[in-house]
Amino acid sequence: MVTNGKREITYGDAGVEALGEEMRRDPSIVYIGQGIGPRGGNFRQTKGLWAEFGDHRLRDTAITELGETGMAIGAAMAGNRAIVDNVFLDFSLEAMTQIVQQAANAHFLSNGELKVPLMVRGSMGSVRNAGVQHSHTFYAWFAHIPGLKVVVPATPYDVKGLMKTALRDDCPVIFIEHKALYNIKGNVPAEEYLIPFGKANICRAGTTATLVAVGRMVHVALDAARILDQEGISLEVLDPRTIAPLDREGIAASIRKTTRVAVVEEAHASCGFSGEVFSVACEDCFDSLDAPPKRICARPAPNAFSPKLENRILPDVERVVTEIRDWMNS
Amino acid sequence: MKIDKQTVLELYRTMTRLREFEMKIQELYRSGVLPGFVHLYVGEEAVAAGVCANLSKTDMVWSTHRGHGHALAKGVPGRQVMAELWGKATGCSAGRGGSMHMYAPGCGFMGTNGIVGSGITMSAGGALSAQLRKSGQVTVCFFGDGASNSGSFYEGLNLASVWNLPVVYVCENNLYATEMSLERATKSLDIAARAAIFKMPGVTVDGSDARRVYEAAGEAISRARKDGGPTLIECKTYRFHGHHEGDPGTHYRSKEEIESWKKRDPIKALRESSMAEKVAGADEFDAIDRETQAWLEDAVEFGRVSPEPDPETALDFVW
Ligand SMILES: Cc1ncc(C[n+]2csc(CCOP(=O)(O)OP(=O)(O)O)c2C)c(N)n1
Ligand SMILES: [Mg+2]
């Protein structure tokens, strides 16, 4: 679809396009996962690729996350570029030891001799009250580990550009989409482009405070910013796009301009990404701060099934607006 | 083994409840009143009914993502299962869990589960506890053909075997894990035969025949209770519907295949064979059908009018 001269496609299709382009460009890419072959992916995230690349390069597996992830890592160490799709990031937990103990360390432990060109793909977050075991938001766990890069795209444009960068990196990249975003549409140029890791996107310029968010929360932050704008609160919404590497300089520059920083997260606050953003504020631009930083995260409970309870736990536009307003007035 | 009339009627009652419950869930889900996702048990009723008819209240069951039938057969009240699927405060998990996270320890029901394969090790742990406490309890773990290819299958069965634990593994082999046929997932198609690796008895039964399931499970459960160790039972079965509500289940399974299994409907089969053998008459089955409808209407009404959970309780029970 083309609107205003711009091509609009979905977040899901942007990933399919990136995969297709990179698999054509790099014949060493092998894609391993459950339901990613003829089925085209649980989230349609490999739609149409099997028809082009076949069983040889798209490897449907049994339910075996530890096995499929270990195989992808081994294939990457041995000379292929491998993608393992755990589909739900929740299921990557089954494979955590392979990712953290093996993939992240092999380059370091081989004194730089081994490369691990690997993309671990999974989708995070809550969608349609799926219940706690299908709704986790784990990106900070991976970002804690030296040797892993962590990508958390918020828009179709970012999915394509960041995935193409991931598929040219020699380091294990954890590529985390948000389940609730697969069907959103946005501008994605047909021409090739890559988005570098570690470069934040200022989604909306503002002057009163910086609001940092990733994934679905970027959209919540933007909605809240539009509402608060009418009250004279001008929020700068900053999406770091990758949380490892993290664009500390970009975040600090925004804070120096606005003098305040808040973080909105679907993940929990404890030992998490919001604390990392606070470390930028405290270590890199403390003198610019006019107020203590603020975080608005999932309340500390497993993600409950009942909409009444889940809505209480997860941040939404209303909660962001109220808490930011109170914070500005404090 | 001759199965008495009372048991036949009991198996029929349980299976009918499971079937009617799921058909109602489908209707409610399609009408948009139930949140989340549901995986229906239609077609597989003989397995839960035949196995659980051998269990006492304190025996423990670990279930799966396709677990409404396991919960009901283990004795979790229909009202509580219904209310949980509705996300209501009166559900067995007070609306916190939903279809894939329903717990009712008072009924020996240790949870449905959204993580495939995870009950296989936990049920061995439950059996270890029963053994240590000399409680006489047996644990049962239901899991699918898909789960049988996960690492936990091998880890759980190995420890259960080497420690001679009172656990019965019931594999519901419905030939598919989502859209993945067992033949594409493994070359080891005879799942029961894998028990031999662990020197454990492995049995294959027709999972559409409630009486055969009842017998096989009865033997395994009494062996476990007498310190005879674990058993793996593979029940050959089929889900009549898609993987979950929303999946028609028809683009990766042939019409002929689906129809051939529907012809072997476990509920119809039990009714017809029992009538042919003059074990019970049509009037007795009809009476159970009527009773089932009343039971179901009560559960639906209970779910419908029950209150939503209080948002203020969202952070309870996190320690
Ligand atoms: C660890 C894990 N991996 C993947 C999934 C996604 N998933 C849910 S059900 C299912 C298929 C399970 O197949 P099977 O064990 O045969 O049970 P069935 O659905 O046929 O009853 C899959 C792959 C999951 N829930 N957990
Ligand atoms: Mg199956």
Short mmCIF file of C-alpha atoms in Angstrom, two decimals, chain B:
data_model
loop_
_atom_site.label_atom_id
_atom_site.label_comp_id
_atom_site.label_asym_id
_atom_site.label_seq_id
_atom_site.Cartn_x
_atom_site.Cartn_y
_atom_site.Cartn_z
CA MET B 1 -10.86 -57.58 32.64
CA LYS B 2 -14.62 -57.14 32.78
CA ILE B 3 -15.51 -53.54 33.51
CA ASP B 4 -18.65 -53.22 35.58
CA LYS B 5 -21.70 -51.26 34.58
CA GLN B 6 -21.18 -48.53 37.12
CA THR B 7 -17.71 -47.83 35.74
CA VAL B 8 -18.97 -47.77 32.17
CA LEU B 9 -21.62 -45.20 33.09
CA GLU B 10 -19.06 -43.21 35.04
CA LEU B 11 -16.70 -43.13 32.03
CA TYR B 12 -19.60 -42.07 29.84
CA ARG B 13 -20.61 -39.32 32.28
CA THR B 14 -17.10 -37.90 32.44
CA MET B 15 -16.56 -37.99 28.69
CA THR B 16 -19.92 -36.39 27.99
CA ARG B 17 -19.20 -33.61 30.44
CA LEU B 18 -15.79 -32.97 28.87
CA ARG B 19 -17.27 -32.87 25.38
CA GLU B 20 -20.23 -30.65 26.18
CA PHE B 21 -18.07 -28.34 28.25
CA GLU B 22 -15.62 -27.81 25.37
CA MET B 23 -18.39 -27.29 22.81
CA LYS B 24 -19.83 -24.62 25.07
CA ILE B 25 -16.40 -23.03 25.50
CA GLN B 26 -16.07 -22.89 21.73
CA GLU B 27 -19.42 -21.14 21.46
CA LEU B 28 -18.63 -18.65 24.24
CA TYR B 29 -15.15 -17.99 22.90
CA ARG B 30 -16.46 -17.34 19.41
CA SER B 31 -19.03 -14.94 20.80
CA GLY B 32 -16.15 -12.94 22.24
CA VAL B 33 -16.87 -13.17 25.96
CA LEU B 34 -13.84 -15.27 26.95
CA PRO B 35 -10.41 -13.62 26.99
CA GLY B 36 -7.16 -15.28 25.95
CA PHE B 37 -6.68 -18.48 23.97
CA VAL B 38 -8.21 -21.94 24.32
CA HIS B 39 -7.04 -25.37 23.17
CA LEU B 40 -9.98 -27.77 23.04
CA TYR B 41 -9.89 -31.42 24.09
CA VAL B 42 -12.70 -32.60 21.80
CA GLY B 43 -11.99 -36.14 20.54
CA GLU B 44 -9.52 -37.04 23.28
CA GLU B 45 -12.01 -37.45 26.16
CA ALA B 46 -11.46 -41.18 26.64
CA VAL B 47 -7.90 -40.54 27.78
CA ALA B 48 -8.60 -38.18 30.68
CA ALA B 49 -11.76 -40.08 31.65
CA GLY B 50 -10.13 -43.53 31.53
CA VAL B 51 -7.02 -42.48 33.43
CA CYS B 52 -8.62 -40.29 36.11
CA ALA B 53 -11.31 -42.86 36.94
CA ASN B 54 -8.46 -44.78 38.60
CA LEU B 55 -7.27 -41.90 40.76
CA SER B 56 -8.26 -40.79 44.21
CA LYS B 57 -8.67 -37.17 45.20
CA THR B 58 -5.21 -36.92 46.75
CA ASP B 59 -3.41 -38.38 43.74
CA MET B 60 -1.80 -35.64 41.69
CA VAL B 61 -2.14 -34.72 38.03
CA TRP B 62 0.15 -32.49 35.97
CA SER B 63 -1.57 -31.29 32.82
CA THR B 64 -0.90 -29.38 29.60
CA HIS B 65 -2.06 -26.43 27.52
CA ARG B 66 -4.97 -28.68 26.42
CA GLY B 67 -6.04 -29.25 29.97
CA HIS B 68 -9.71 -28.39 30.59
CA GLY B 69 -10.60 -32.07 30.26
CA HIS B 70 -7.84 -33.16 32.64
CA ALA B 71 -9.04 -30.67 35.25
CA LEU B 72 -12.67 -31.74 35.03
CA ALA B 73 -11.84 -35.46 35.00
CA LYS B 74 -9.63 -35.02 38.07
CA GLY B 75 -12.57 -33.53 39.91
CA VAL B 76 -12.10 -29.78 39.66
CA PRO B 77 -15.71 -28.48 39.77
CA GLY B 78 -17.09 -27.39 36.41
CA ARG B 79 -18.11 -24.05 37.89
CA GLN B 80 -14.54 -23.26 38.86
CA VAL B 81 -13.06 -24.26 35.51
CA MET B 82 -15.69 -22.25 33.67
CA ALA B 83 -15.19 -19.17 35.85
CA GLU B 84 -11.41 -19.38 35.38
CA LEU B 85 -11.78 -19.40 31.59
CA TRP B 86 -13.93 -16.32 32.01
CA GLY B 87 -11.21 -14.64 34.09
CA LYS B 88 -13.54 -14.34 37.07
CA ALA B 89 -12.69 -14.10 40.77
CA THR B 90 -14.47 -17.40 41.46
CA GLY B 91 -12.29 -19.41 39.06
CA CYS B 92 -10.01 -22.11 40.45
CA SER B 93 -7.08 -19.68 40.09
CA ALA B 94 -9.24 -16.63 40.86
CA GLY B 95 -8.86 -15.38 37.29
CA ARG B 96 -5.11 -15.04 37.59
CA GLY B 97 -4.27 -17.97 35.33
CA GLY B 98 -6.79 -18.70 32.58
CA SER B 99 -6.92 -21.78 30.38
CA MET B 100 -3.21 -22.59 30.44
CA HIS B 101 -2.60 -21.85 34.12
CA MET B 102 -5.37 -23.47 36.17
CA TYR B 103 -4.42 -24.84 39.56
CA ALA B 104 -6.59 -26.72 42.07
CA PRO B 105 -4.26 -28.46 44.52
CA GLY B 106 -7.20 -29.33 46.79
CA CYS B 107 -8.40 -31.62 43.99
CA GLY B 108 -4.90 -32.97 43.33
CA PHE B 109 -4.70 -30.84 40.20
CA MET B 110 -1.23 -29.38 39.88
CA GLY B 111 -1.83 -27.15 36.95
CA THR B 112 -2.50 -26.90 33.28
CA ASN B 113 0.63 -25.53 31.63
CA GLY B 114 1.63 -23.19 28.84
CA ILE B 115 5.16 -24.54 28.61
CA VAL B 116 5.23 -27.78 26.63
CA GLY B 117 6.98 -30.63 28.44
CA SER B 118 7.36 -28.94 31.78
CA GLY B 119 5.04 -31.29 33.68
CA ILE B 120 7.19 -34.31 32.87
CA THR B 121 9.89 -33.49 35.39
CA MET B 122 7.57 -31.90 37.97
CA SER B 123 5.33 -34.96 38.09
CA ALA B 124 8.41 -37.08 38.80
CA GLY B 125 9.18 -34.64 41.61
CA GLY B 126 5.65 -35.01 42.96
CA ALA B 127 6.14 -38.76 42.88
CA LEU B 128 9.45 -38.41 44.70
CA SER B 129 7.67 -36.47 47.41
CA ALA B 130 4.96 -39.14 47.66
CA GLN B 131 7.66 -41.78 47.95
CA LEU B 132 9.57 -39.84 50.63
CA ARG B 133 6.42 -39.13 52.63
CA LYS B 134 5.18 -42.72 52.11
CA SER B 135 1.83 -41.12 51.31
CA GLY B 136 0.65 -43.78 48.87
CA GLN B 137 -0.15 -41.08 46.30
CA VAL B 138 0.44 -41.67 42.62
CA THR B 139 1.13 -38.87 40.16
CA VAL B 140 0.01 -38.76 36.56
CA CYS B 141 1.50 -36.58 33.87
CA PHE B 142 -0.41 -35.94 30.67
CA PHE B 143 1.60 -34.65 27.72
CA GLY B 144 1.45 -34.65 23.94
CA ASP B 145 3.41 -36.31 21.18
CA GLY B 146 5.07 -32.93 20.70
CA ALA B 147 6.34 -32.89 24.27
CA SER B 148 7.82 -36.36 23.81
CA ASN B 149 10.54 -34.82 21.64
CA SER B 150 11.66 -32.31 24.25
CA GLY B 151 14.59 -32.85 26.55
CA SER B 152 12.38 -32.95 29.62
CA PHE B 153 10.83 -36.21 28.41
CA TYR B 154 14.19 -37.96 28.61
CA GLU B 155 15.26 -36.29 31.83
CA GLY B 156 11.96 -36.94 33.59
CA LEU B 157 11.60 -40.56 32.51
CA ASN B 158 15.19 -41.35 33.35
CA LEU B 159 14.99 -40.09 36.93
CA ALA B 160 11.53 -41.58 37.45
CA SER B 161 12.90 -44.93 36.37
CA VAL B 162 16.16 -44.95 38.30
CA TRP B 163 14.40 -43.90 41.50
CA ASN B 164 11.43 -46.22 40.92
CA LEU B 165 8.96 -43.36 41.37
CA PRO B 166 5.16 -43.74 41.51
CA VAL B 167 4.42 -41.72 38.37
CA VAL B 168 2.40 -42.71 35.31
CA TYR B 169 3.25 -40.94 32.07
CA VAL B 170 0.31 -40.62 29.72
CA CYS B 171 1.27 -39.49 26.24
CA GLU B 172 -1.70 -38.20 24.25
CA ASN B 173 -0.43 -38.94 20.78
CA ASN B 174 -2.81 -37.02 18.53
CA LEU B 175 -0.28 -37.14 15.67
CA TYR B 176 0.33 -33.38 15.55
CA ALA B 177 2.03 -30.67 17.53
CA THR B 178 0.40 -27.50 16.24
CA GLU B 179 0.79 -28.01 12.47
CA MET B 180 3.83 -30.28 12.78
CA SER B 181 3.04 -33.92 12.12
CA LEU B 182 4.86 -36.44 14.28
CA GLU B 183 6.43 -37.89 11.15
CA ARG B 184 8.11 -34.60 10.36
CA ALA B 185 9.26 -34.16 13.95
CA THR B 186 10.90 -37.54 14.59
CA LYS B 187 11.74 -40.94 13.15
CA SER B 188 10.98 -42.53 16.51
CA LEU B 189 7.24 -42.84 15.91
CA ASP B 190 6.57 -45.58 18.44
CA ILE B 191 6.58 -43.41 21.55
CA ALA B 192 5.71 -46.22 23.99
CA ALA B 193 8.75 -48.14 22.76
CA ARG B 194 10.99 -45.38 24.09
CA ALA B 195 10.15 -46.58 27.63
CA ALA B 196 12.45 -49.53 27.03
CA ILE B 197 15.48 -47.21 27.00
CA PHE B 198 14.77 -46.60 30.69
CA LYS B 199 13.79 -50.20 31.48
CA MET B 200 10.26 -49.01 32.17
CA PRO B 201 7.07 -50.71 30.95
CA GLY B 202 5.69 -48.99 27.83
CA VAL B 203 2.14 -49.66 26.63
CA THR B 204 0.24 -48.50 23.57
CA VAL B 205 -3.53 -48.24 23.78
CA ASP B 206 -6.38 -47.12 21.57
CA GLY B 207 -7.08 -43.72 23.07
CA SER B 208 -10.56 -43.67 21.56
CA ASP B 209 -11.60 -46.65 23.67
CA ALA B 210 -12.30 -45.48 27.21
CA ARG B 211 -12.40 -49.03 28.57
CA ARG B 212 -8.98 -49.94 27.20
CA VAL B 213 -7.51 -46.70 28.57
CA TYR B 214 -9.17 -47.40 31.92
CA GLU B 215 -7.62 -50.88 32.07
CA ALA B 216 -4.13 -49.86 31.01
CA ALA B 217 -4.07 -46.91 33.39
CA GLY B 218 -5.52 -49.03 36.19
CA GLU B 219 -2.73 -51.55 35.85
CA ALA B 220 -0.01 -48.87 35.74
CA ILE B 221 -1.47 -46.91 38.64
CA SER B 222 -1.82 -49.93 40.91
CA ARG B 223 1.72 -51.01 40.03
CA ALA B 224 2.99 -47.53 40.93
CA ARG B 225 1.03 -47.60 44.18
CA LYS B 226 2.65 -50.92 45.10
CA ASP B 227 6.16 -49.54 44.64
CA GLY B 228 6.44 -51.09 41.20
CA GLY B 229 7.72 -47.88 39.59
CA PRO B 230 6.69 -45.74 36.61
CA THR B 231 4.97 -46.64 33.34
CA LEU B 232 4.68 -44.89 29.99
CA ILE B 233 1.28 -45.23 28.31
CA GLU B 234 0.90 -43.97 24.78
CA CYS B 235 -2.73 -43.28 23.89
CA LYS B 236 -3.39 -43.05 20.16
CA THR B 237 -5.91 -40.27 19.85
CA TYR B 238 -6.93 -37.29 17.72
CA ARG B 239 -8.13 -33.77 18.24
CA PHE B 240 -11.28 -33.22 16.22
CA HIS B 241 -10.73 -29.45 16.17
CA GLY B 242 -7.79 -27.20 15.33
CA HIS B 243 -4.80 -26.74 17.60
CA HIS B 244 -6.51 -23.81 19.30
CA GLU B 245 -9.77 -21.99 18.70
CA GLY B 246 -9.10 -19.99 15.57
CA ASP B 247 -7.11 -22.71 13.82
CA PRO B 248 -9.51 -24.64 11.57
CA GLY B 249 -7.05 -27.55 11.61
CA THR B 250 -7.89 -28.46 8.04
CA HIS B 251 -4.99 -27.18 5.96
CA TYR B 252 -2.38 -29.56 7.36
CA ARG B 253 -4.66 -32.57 7.97
CA SER B 254 -6.68 -34.24 5.24
CA LYS B 255 -10.46 -34.35 5.31
CA GLU B 256 -10.30 -38.15 5.07
CA GLU B 257 -8.01 -38.37 8.08
CA ILE B 258 -10.24 -36.12 10.20
CA GLU B 259 -13.37 -38.00 9.14
CA SER B 260 -11.86 -41.40 9.84
CA TRP B 261 -11.11 -40.37 13.41
CA LYS B 262 -14.49 -38.76 13.91
CA LYS B 263 -16.05 -42.10 12.99
CA ARG B 264 -14.28 -43.50 16.02
CA ASP B 265 -15.75 -40.88 18.36
CA PRO B 266 -14.93 -42.22 21.83
CA ILE B 267 -18.27 -41.23 23.35
CA LYS B 268 -20.37 -42.79 20.64
CA ALA B 269 -18.14 -45.85 20.66
CA LEU B 270 -18.60 -46.48 24.37
CA ARG B 271 -22.33 -45.94 24.20
CA GLU B 272 -22.85 -48.18 21.19
CA SER B 273 -20.58 -50.99 22.28
CA SER B 274 -22.07 -51.03 25.78
CA MET B 275 -25.57 -51.13 24.39
CA ALA B 276 -24.64 -53.92 21.95
CA GLU B 277 -23.16 -55.88 24.83
CA LYS B 278 -26.27 -55.07 26.89
CA VAL B 279 -24.17 -53.54 29.66
CA ALA B 280 -26.47 -50.52 29.79
CA GLY B 281 -29.54 -49.26 27.95
CA ALA B 282 -30.25 -46.14 25.92
CA ASP B 283 -32.41 -44.70 28.69
CA GLU B 284 -29.48 -44.80 31.09
CA PHE B 285 -27.20 -42.95 28.68
CA ASP B 286 -29.96 -40.47 27.87
CA ALA B 287 -30.42 -39.75 31.56
CA ILE B 288 -26.71 -38.93 31.82
CA ASP B 289 -26.97 -36.66 28.79
CA ARG B 290 -29.79 -34.71 30.45
CA GLU B 291 -27.93 -34.50 33.72
CA THR B 292 -24.88 -33.22 31.83
CA GLN B 293 -26.86 -30.41 30.25
CA ALA B 294 -28.11 -29.29 33.66
CA TRP B 295 -24.58 -29.44 35.05
CA LEU B 296 -23.27 -27.38 32.14
CA GLU B 297 -25.97 -24.74 32.33
CA ASP B 298 -25.23 -24.31 36.01
CA ALA B 299 -21.50 -23.88 35.32
CA VAL B 300 -22.07 -21.35 32.53
CA GLU B 301 -24.47 -19.31 34.62
CA PHE B 302 -22.02 -19.36 37.50
CA GLY B 303 -19.23 -18.15 35.23
CA ARG B 304 -21.40 -15.48 33.70
CA VAL B 305 -22.67 -13.88 36.90
CA SER B 306 -19.46 -14.22 38.92
CA PRO B 307 -17.60 -10.99 39.72
CA GLU B 308 -14.39 -9.87 38.05
CA PRO B 309 -11.32 -9.93 40.29
CA ASP B 310 -10.62 -6.76 42.23
CA PRO B 311 -7.68 -4.95 40.58
CA GLU B 312 -6.39 -4.18 44.07
CA THR B 313 -5.58 -7.89 44.47
CA ALA B 314 -3.27 -7.94 41.43
CA LEU B 315 -0.11 -7.91 43.52
CA ASP B 316 -1.23 -10.50 46.08
CA PHE B 317 0.67 -13.78 46.42
CA VAL B 318 3.99 -12.58 45.04
CA TRP B 319 5.63 -13.37 48.42
#
